[in-house]
PDB file of C-alpha atoms in Angstrom:
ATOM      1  CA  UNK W   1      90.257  77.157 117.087  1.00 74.00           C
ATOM      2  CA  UNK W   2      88.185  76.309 119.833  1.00 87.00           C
ATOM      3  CA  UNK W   3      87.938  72.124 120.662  1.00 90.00           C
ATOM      4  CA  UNK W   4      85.294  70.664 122.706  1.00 92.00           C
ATOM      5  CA  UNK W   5      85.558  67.279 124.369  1.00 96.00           C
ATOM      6  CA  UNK W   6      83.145  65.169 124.843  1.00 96.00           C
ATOM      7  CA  UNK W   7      82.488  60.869 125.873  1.00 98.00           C
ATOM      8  CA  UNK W   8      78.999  58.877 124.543  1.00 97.00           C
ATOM      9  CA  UNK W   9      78.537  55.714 125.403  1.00 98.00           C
ATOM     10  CA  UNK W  10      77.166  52.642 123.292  1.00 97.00           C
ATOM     11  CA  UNK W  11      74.772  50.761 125.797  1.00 98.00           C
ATOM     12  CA  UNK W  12      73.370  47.259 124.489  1.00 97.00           C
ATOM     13  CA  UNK W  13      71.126  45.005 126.144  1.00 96.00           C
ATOM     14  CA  UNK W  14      69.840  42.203 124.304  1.00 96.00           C
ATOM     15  CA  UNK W  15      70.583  43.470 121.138  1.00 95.00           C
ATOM     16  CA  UNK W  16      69.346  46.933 121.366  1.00 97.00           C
ATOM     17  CA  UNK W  17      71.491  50.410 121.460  1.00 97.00           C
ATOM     18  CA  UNK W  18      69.790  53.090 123.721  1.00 97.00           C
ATOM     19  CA  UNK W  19      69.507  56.456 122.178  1.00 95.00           C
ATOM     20  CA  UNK W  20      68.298  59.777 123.670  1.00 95.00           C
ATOM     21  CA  UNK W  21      66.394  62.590 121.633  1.00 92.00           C
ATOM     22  CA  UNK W  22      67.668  65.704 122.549  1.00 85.00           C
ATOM     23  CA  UNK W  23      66.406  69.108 122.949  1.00 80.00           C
ATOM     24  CA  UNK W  24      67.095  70.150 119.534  1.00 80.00           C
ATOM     25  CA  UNK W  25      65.581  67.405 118.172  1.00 83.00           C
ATOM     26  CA  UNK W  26      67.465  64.795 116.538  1.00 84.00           C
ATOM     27  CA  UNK W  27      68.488  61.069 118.208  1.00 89.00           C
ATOM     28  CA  UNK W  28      72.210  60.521 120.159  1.00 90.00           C
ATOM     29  CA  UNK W  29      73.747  58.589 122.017  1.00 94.00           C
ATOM     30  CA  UNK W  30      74.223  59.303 125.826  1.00 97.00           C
ATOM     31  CA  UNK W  31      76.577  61.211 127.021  1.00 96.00           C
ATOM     32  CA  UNK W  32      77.947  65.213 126.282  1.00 95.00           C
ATOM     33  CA  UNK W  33      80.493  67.317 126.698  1.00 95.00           C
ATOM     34  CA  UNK W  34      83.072  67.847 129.484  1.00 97.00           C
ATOM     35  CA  UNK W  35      83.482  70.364 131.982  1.00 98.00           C
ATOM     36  CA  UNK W  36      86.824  71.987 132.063  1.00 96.00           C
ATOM     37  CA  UNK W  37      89.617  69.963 133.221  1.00 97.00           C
ATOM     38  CA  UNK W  38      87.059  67.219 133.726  1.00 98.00           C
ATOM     39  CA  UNK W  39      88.513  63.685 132.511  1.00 98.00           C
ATOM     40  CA  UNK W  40      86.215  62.230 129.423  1.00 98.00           C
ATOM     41  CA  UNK W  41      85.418  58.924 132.064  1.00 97.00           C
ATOM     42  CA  UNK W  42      83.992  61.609 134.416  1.00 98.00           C
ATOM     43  CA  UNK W  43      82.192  63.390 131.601  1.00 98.00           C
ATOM     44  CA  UNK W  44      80.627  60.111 129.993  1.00 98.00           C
ATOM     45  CA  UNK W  45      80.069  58.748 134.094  1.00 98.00           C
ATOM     46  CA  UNK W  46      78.160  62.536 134.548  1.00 98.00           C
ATOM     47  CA  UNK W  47      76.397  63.187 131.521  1.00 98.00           C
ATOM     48  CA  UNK W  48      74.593  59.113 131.499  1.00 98.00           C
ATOM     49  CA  UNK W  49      73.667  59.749 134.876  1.00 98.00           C
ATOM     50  CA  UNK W  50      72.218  63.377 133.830  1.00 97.00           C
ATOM     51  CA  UNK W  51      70.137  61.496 130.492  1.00 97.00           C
ATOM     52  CA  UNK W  52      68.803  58.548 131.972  1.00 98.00           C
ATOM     53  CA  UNK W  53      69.105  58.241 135.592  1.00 98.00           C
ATOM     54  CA  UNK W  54      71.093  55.012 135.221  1.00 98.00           C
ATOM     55  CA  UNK W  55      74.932  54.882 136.720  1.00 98.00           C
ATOM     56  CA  UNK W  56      77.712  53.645 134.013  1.00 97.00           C
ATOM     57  CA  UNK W  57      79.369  50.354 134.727  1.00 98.00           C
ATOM     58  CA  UNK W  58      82.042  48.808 133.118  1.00 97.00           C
ATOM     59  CA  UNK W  59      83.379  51.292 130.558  1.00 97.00           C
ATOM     60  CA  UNK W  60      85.651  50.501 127.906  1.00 97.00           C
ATOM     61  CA  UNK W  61      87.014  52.914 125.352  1.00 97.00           C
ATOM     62  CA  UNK W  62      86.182  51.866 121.824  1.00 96.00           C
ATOM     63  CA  UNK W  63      86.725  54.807 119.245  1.00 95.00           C
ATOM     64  CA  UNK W  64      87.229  58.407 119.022  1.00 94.00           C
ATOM     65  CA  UNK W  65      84.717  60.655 116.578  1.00 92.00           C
ATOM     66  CA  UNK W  66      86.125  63.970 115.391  1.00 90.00           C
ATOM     67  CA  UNK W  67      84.254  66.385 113.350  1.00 85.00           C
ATOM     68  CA  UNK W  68      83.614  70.154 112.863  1.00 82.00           C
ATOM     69  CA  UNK W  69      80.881  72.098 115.515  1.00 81.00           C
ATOM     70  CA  UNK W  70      79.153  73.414 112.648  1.00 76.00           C
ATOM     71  CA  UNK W  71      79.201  71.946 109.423  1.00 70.00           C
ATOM     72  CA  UNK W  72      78.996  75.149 107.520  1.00 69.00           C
ATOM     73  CA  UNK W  73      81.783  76.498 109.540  1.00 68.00           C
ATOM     74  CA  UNK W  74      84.819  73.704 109.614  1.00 61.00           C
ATOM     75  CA  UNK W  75      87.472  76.359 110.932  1.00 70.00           C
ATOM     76  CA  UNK W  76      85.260  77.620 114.107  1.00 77.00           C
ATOM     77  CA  UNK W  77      85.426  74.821 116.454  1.00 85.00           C
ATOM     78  CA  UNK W  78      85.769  70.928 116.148  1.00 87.00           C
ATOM     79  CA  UNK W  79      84.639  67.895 118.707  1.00 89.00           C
ATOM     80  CA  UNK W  80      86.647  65.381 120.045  1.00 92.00           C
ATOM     81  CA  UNK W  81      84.111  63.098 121.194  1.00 94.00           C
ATOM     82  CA  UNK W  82      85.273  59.621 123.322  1.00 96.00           C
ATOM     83  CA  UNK W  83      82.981  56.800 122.553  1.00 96.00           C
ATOM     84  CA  UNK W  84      83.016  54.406 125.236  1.00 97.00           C
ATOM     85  CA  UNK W  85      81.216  50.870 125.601  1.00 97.00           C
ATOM     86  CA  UNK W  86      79.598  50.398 129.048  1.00 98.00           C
ATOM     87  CA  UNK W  87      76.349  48.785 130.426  1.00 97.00           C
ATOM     88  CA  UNK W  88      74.085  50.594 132.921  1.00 97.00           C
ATOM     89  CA  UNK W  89      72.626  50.292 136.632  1.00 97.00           C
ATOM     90  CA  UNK W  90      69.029  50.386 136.235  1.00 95.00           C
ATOM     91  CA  UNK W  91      66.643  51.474 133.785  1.00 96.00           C
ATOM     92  CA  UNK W  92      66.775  54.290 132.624  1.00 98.00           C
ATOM     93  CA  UNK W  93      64.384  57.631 132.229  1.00 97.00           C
ATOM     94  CA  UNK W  94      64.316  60.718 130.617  1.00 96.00           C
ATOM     95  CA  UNK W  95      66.870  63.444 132.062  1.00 95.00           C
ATOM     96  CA  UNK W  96      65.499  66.891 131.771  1.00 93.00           C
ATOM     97  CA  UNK W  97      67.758  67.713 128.855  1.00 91.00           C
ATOM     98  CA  UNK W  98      66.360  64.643 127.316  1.00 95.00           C
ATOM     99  CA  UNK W  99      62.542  64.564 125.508  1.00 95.00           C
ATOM    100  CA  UNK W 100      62.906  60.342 125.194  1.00 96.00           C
ATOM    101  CA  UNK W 101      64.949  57.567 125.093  1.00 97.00           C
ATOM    102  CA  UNK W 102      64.326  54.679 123.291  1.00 96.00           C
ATOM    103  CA  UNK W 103      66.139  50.585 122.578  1.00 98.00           C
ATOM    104  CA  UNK W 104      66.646  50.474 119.176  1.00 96.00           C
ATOM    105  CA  UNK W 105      67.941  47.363 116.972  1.00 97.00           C
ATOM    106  CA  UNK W 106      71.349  47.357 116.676  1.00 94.00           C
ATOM    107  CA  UNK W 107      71.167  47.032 113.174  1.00 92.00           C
ATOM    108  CA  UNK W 108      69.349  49.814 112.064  1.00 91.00           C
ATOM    109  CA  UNK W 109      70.376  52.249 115.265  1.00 90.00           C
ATOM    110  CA  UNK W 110      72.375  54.490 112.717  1.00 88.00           C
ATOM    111  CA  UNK W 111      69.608  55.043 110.494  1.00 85.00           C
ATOM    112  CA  UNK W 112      67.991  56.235 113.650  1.00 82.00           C
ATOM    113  CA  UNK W 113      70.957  58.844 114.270  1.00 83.00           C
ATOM    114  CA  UNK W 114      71.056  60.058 110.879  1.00 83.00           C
ATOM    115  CA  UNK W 115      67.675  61.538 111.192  1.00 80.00           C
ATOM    116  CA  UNK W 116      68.313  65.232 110.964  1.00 72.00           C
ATOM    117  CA  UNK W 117      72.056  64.634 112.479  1.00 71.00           C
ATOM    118  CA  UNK W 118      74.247  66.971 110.876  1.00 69.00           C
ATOM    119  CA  UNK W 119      76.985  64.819 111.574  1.00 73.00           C
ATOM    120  CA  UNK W 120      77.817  62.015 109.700  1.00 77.00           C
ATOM    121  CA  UNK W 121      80.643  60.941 111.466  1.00 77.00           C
ATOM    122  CA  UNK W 122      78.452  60.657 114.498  1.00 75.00           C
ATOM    123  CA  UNK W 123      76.235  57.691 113.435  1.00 83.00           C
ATOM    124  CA  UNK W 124      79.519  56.453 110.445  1.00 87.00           C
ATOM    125  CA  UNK W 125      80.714  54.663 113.867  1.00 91.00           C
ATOM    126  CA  UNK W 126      77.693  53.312 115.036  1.00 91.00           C
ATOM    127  CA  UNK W 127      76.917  52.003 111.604  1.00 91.00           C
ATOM    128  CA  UNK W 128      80.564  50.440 111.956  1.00 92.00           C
ATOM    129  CA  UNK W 129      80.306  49.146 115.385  1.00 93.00           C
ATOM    130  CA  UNK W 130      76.718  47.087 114.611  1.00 93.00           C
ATOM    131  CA  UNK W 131      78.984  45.495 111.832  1.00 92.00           C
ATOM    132  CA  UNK W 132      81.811  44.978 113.982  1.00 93.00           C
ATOM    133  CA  UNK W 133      84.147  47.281 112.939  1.00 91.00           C
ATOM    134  CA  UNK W 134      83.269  50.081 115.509  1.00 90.00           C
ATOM    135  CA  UNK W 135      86.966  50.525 117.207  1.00 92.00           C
ATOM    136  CA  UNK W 136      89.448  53.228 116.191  1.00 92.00           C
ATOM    137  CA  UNK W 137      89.726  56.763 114.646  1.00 91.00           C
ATOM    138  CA  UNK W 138      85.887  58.008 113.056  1.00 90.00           C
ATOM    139  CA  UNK W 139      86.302  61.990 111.296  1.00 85.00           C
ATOM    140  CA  UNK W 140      87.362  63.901 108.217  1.00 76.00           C
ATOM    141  CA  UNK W 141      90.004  61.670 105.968  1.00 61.00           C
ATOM    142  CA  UNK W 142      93.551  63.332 106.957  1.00 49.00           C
ATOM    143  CA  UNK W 143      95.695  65.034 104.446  1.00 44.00           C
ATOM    144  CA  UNK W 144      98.726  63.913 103.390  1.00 41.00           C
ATOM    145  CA  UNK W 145     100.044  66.986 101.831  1.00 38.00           C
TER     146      UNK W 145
END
């Protein structure tokens, strides 16, 4: 099974959680996936500066998101995604990966990432995290037997 690693960072000024629209369409949060045998601090450092234009300060790990590639295909692949909370250097812009960016309420940010996400462990932890309860372990419930 094939894993692939990734760090996204939660970003809040005044209230507001910056999200980027990909290419394919639907909202995230910045950040991607890491190179080989690059460390997920490098990745998330990398992959903000590729999305907005904006260098990461301050990072602080806050919860780890796991959940099948494709979510027809559980077996094929998975992500391990680090989710890091960090503010920026500047304001950002639009990377050329990236069709917008926009500050969305806190509050109502994962009803932004659910649109067309087909990941609901992606926005579950940003739905947490506006509540307070962001920090930790965010995938499939474990087995037990």
């Amino acid at each position: 099974m094939r894993v692939r690693r990734s760090a996204h960072a939660l970003i809040v000024r005044e209230g507001k959680l910056l999200v980027v629209r990909e290419a394919m369409g639907y909202w995230s949060l910045p950040g991607g996936g890491a190179r080989p045998g690059e460390p997920l601090l490098a990745a998330l450092e990398r992959e903000v500066w590729e999305e907005t234009g904006c260098r990461v300060v301050h990072p602080s790990l806050l919860a780890l998101v796991e959940h099948p590639m494709f979510p027809n295909t559980p077996h094929a692949a998975w992500v391990l995604s680090a989710r890091f909370e960090a503010g920026l250097v500047g304001e950002p812009v639009p990377g050329p990966d990236v069709q917008k960016l926009a500050w969305v309420p806190l509050e109502t940010a994962a009803a932004w990432l659910s649109q067309g996400h087909p990941h609901p462990e992606v926005w579950a932890q940003v739905a947490a995290y506006a509540r307070g309860e962001g920090r930790g372990y965010f995938g499939p419930a474990a087995r037990t037997s």
